[in-house]
Short mmCIF file of C-alpha atoms in Angstrom, two decimals:
data_model
loop_
_atom_site.label_atom_id
_atom_site.label_comp_id
_atom_site.label_asym_id
_atom_site.label_seq_id
_atom_site.Cartn_x
_atom_site.Cartn_y
_atom_site.Cartn_z
CA MET A 17 86.95 2.56 13.35
CA SER A 18 88.21 -0.53 11.56
CA PHE A 19 91.72 -0.64 10.09
CA ARG A 20 93.89 -2.98 8.04
CA ILE A 21 97.67 -3.47 8.37
CA THR A 22 99.55 -5.05 5.47
CA GLY A 23 103.07 -6.30 4.97
CA LEU A 24 105.11 -5.72 1.84
CA ASP A 25 104.36 -7.57 -1.36
CA PRO A 26 107.21 -10.10 -1.68
CA ARG A 27 107.06 -10.38 -5.49
CA PRO A 28 109.68 -7.66 -6.17
CA TYR A 29 112.14 -9.54 -3.94
CA VAL A 30 111.58 -13.22 -4.76
CA SER A 31 114.18 -13.11 -7.55
CA LEU A 32 116.78 -12.17 -4.91
CA TYR A 33 116.13 -15.23 -2.75
CA GLY A 34 119.10 -17.58 -2.83
CA LEU A 35 121.42 -15.35 -4.86
CA ASP A 36 125.10 -15.44 -3.93
CA GLU A 37 126.66 -12.50 -2.10
CA ALA A 38 128.26 -11.01 -5.24
CA SER A 39 124.94 -11.04 -7.10
CA LEU A 40 123.13 -9.49 -4.13
CA LYS A 41 125.76 -6.75 -3.96
CA THR A 42 125.00 -5.74 -7.57
CA HIS A 43 121.43 -5.04 -6.37
CA GLY A 44 122.60 -3.14 -3.28
CA VAL A 45 121.38 -5.97 -1.02
CA ILE A 46 123.11 -7.58 1.97
CA ARG A 47 122.26 -11.03 3.38
CA VAL A 48 121.97 -11.04 7.17
CA MET A 49 121.52 -14.03 9.47
CA ALA A 50 119.30 -13.38 12.48
CA THR A 51 121.35 -13.87 15.63
CA ASP A 52 118.36 -13.70 17.98
CA ASP A 53 114.56 -13.90 17.89
CA THR A 54 113.72 -10.23 18.46
CA GLY A 55 116.08 -7.84 16.69
CA TYR A 56 115.13 -8.42 13.06
CA PRO A 57 111.61 -7.18 12.22
CA GLU A 58 110.64 -8.74 8.89
CA ARG A 59 108.44 -6.62 6.59
CA VAL A 60 106.52 -9.15 4.46
CA GLU A 61 105.15 -11.41 7.19
CA LEU A 62 105.40 -8.68 9.88
CA ARG A 63 107.05 -10.88 12.44
CA ALA A 64 110.39 -11.06 14.19
CA ALA A 65 112.80 -13.30 12.32
CA HIS A 66 113.93 -16.37 14.23
CA ARG A 67 117.57 -17.01 15.12
CA GLY A 68 119.34 -18.52 12.10
CA GLU A 69 116.86 -17.28 9.50
CA SER A 70 118.29 -15.59 6.44
CA LEU A 71 117.15 -12.04 5.71
CA LEU A 72 117.83 -9.64 2.91
CA LEU A 73 118.63 -6.10 4.01
CA LEU A 74 117.63 -3.79 1.19
CA ASN A 75 116.34 -0.34 0.41
CA HIS A 76 112.57 -0.11 -0.05
CA THR A 77 110.73 2.95 -1.37
CA HIS A 78 107.79 3.08 1.02
CA GLN A 79 106.58 6.52 -0.08
CA PRO A 80 106.83 6.54 -3.89
CA ALA A 81 104.59 9.59 -4.51
CA ASP A 82 106.29 12.45 -6.31
CA THR A 83 106.08 14.85 -3.36
CA PRO A 84 108.58 16.27 -0.89
CA TYR A 85 107.67 13.26 1.30
CA ARG A 86 109.01 10.70 -1.19
CA SER A 87 111.06 8.32 0.95
CA SER A 88 112.87 5.01 1.22
CA HIS A 89 114.78 3.19 3.92
CA ALA A 90 116.42 -0.12 4.75
CA VAL A 91 114.11 -3.06 5.54
CA PHE A 92 114.52 -6.77 6.29
CA ILE A 93 112.85 -9.29 3.96
CA ARG A 94 113.01 -12.94 5.06
CA GLU A 95 114.37 -15.13 2.28
CA GLY A 96 111.49 -17.39 1.38
CA ALA A 97 108.70 -15.08 2.54
CA THR A 98 105.83 -15.40 0.06
CA THR A 99 102.65 -14.42 1.91
CA PRO A 100 102.29 -10.85 3.15
CA TYR A 101 100.69 -10.16 6.50
CA ASP A 102 97.12 -8.92 6.13
CA GLY A 103 95.41 -8.21 9.43
CA TYR A 104 92.29 -6.34 10.46
CA ASP A 105 91.89 -4.39 13.70
CA GLU A 106 95.01 -5.89 15.26
CA VAL A 107 98.61 -4.79 15.50
CA PRO A 108 101.13 -7.59 14.89
CA ASP A 109 103.42 -8.51 17.79
CA VAL A 110 106.54 -7.26 15.99
CA MET A 111 105.03 -3.75 16.00
CA ARG A 112 103.40 -3.91 19.45
CA VAL A 113 106.76 -4.43 21.19
CA ARG A 114 108.43 -1.36 19.65
CA THR A 115 107.96 2.39 19.77
CA LEU A 116 106.26 3.48 16.56
CA SER A 117 106.04 6.64 14.54
CA LEU A 118 102.63 6.72 12.87
CA ARG A 119 102.46 9.15 9.95
CA GLY A 120 99.03 9.97 8.60
CA PHE A 121 99.08 11.02 4.93
CA ASP A 122 96.38 12.90 3.04
CA ARG A 123 95.12 12.23 -0.49
CA HIS A 124 97.98 14.32 -1.89
CA HIS A 125 100.53 12.12 -0.04
CA HIS A 126 101.47 14.93 2.36
CA ILE A 127 101.67 14.35 6.10
CA ALA A 128 98.42 15.48 7.69
CA SER A 129 99.31 14.36 11.23
CA ALA A 130 101.81 12.17 13.04
CA VAL A 131 102.30 10.65 16.48
CA VAL A 132 104.95 8.63 18.29
CA VAL A 133 103.44 5.88 20.44
CA ASP A 134 104.32 2.77 22.37
CA GLY A 135 103.37 -0.13 20.07
CA GLY A 136 100.94 -1.41 22.70
CA ALA A 137 98.89 1.76 22.18
CA ALA A 138 99.11 1.71 18.39
CA ALA A 139 95.53 0.56 17.73
CA GLU A 140 94.08 3.50 19.65
CA ALA A 141 96.47 5.94 17.95
CA ILE A 142 95.54 4.55 14.53
CA GLU A 143 91.87 5.08 15.33
CA ARG A 144 92.57 8.69 16.44
CA LEU A 145 94.46 9.42 13.21
CA PHE A 146 91.70 7.91 11.07
CA ALA A 147 89.14 10.01 12.96
CA MET A 148 90.73 12.96 11.12
CA SER A 149 89.06 13.30 7.74
CA ALA A 150 92.31 14.54 6.18
CA VAL A 151 94.12 11.25 6.89
CA SER A 152 93.80 8.85 3.94
CA TYR A 153 96.34 6.23 5.04
CA ILE A 154 99.04 5.72 7.65
CA GLN A 155 102.61 4.57 7.40
CA ALA A 156 104.06 2.99 10.53
CA HIS A 157 107.78 3.29 11.18
CA TYR A 158 109.97 1.89 13.92
CA ALA A 159 110.81 5.07 15.80
CA ALA A 160 114.30 4.17 17.02
CA TYR A 161 115.81 3.47 13.59
CA GLY A 162 113.22 5.23 11.43
CA CYS A 163 112.66 2.13 9.32
CA TYR A 164 109.36 1.59 7.53
CA ALA A 165 107.26 -1.03 9.32
CA ALA A 166 103.91 -1.34 7.52
CA ARG A 167 101.02 0.40 5.83
CA VAL A 168 97.72 0.99 7.59
CA ASP A 169 94.47 1.66 5.71
CA ARG A 170 90.86 2.12 6.70
CA ALA A 171 89.01 -1.18 6.46
#
């Protein structure tokens, strides 16, 4: 079964790029400088930020449906990111190296099934979830911190 993983649309965040700290604070955003090449998973390009890159730490509503599952969490957006990741039948490195919680939602935006997997086994787990007719789409989260990682759709 073919699947598609997409990063966040950067357009809602572009106006925040380059703002001073006081202006960011009025939006509930914190600027963070990556201190290493692995600990800052960026959500637009779906890659690990590189040491010295500037990231915006902000709250993103990843499940906007008006259901009990409505949810948001903190995510990193790289300042300057303009092109979202869009990949077919492959799991980006930033997700493959982490433990993931894959949450399969139905057409009513309720959880139909969920699994926790090593990122290296994510492709197979995605295929198993999509084999269930009730699963319309999947949200991937980084299991340790619970942060939203990416959306997965049937391709």
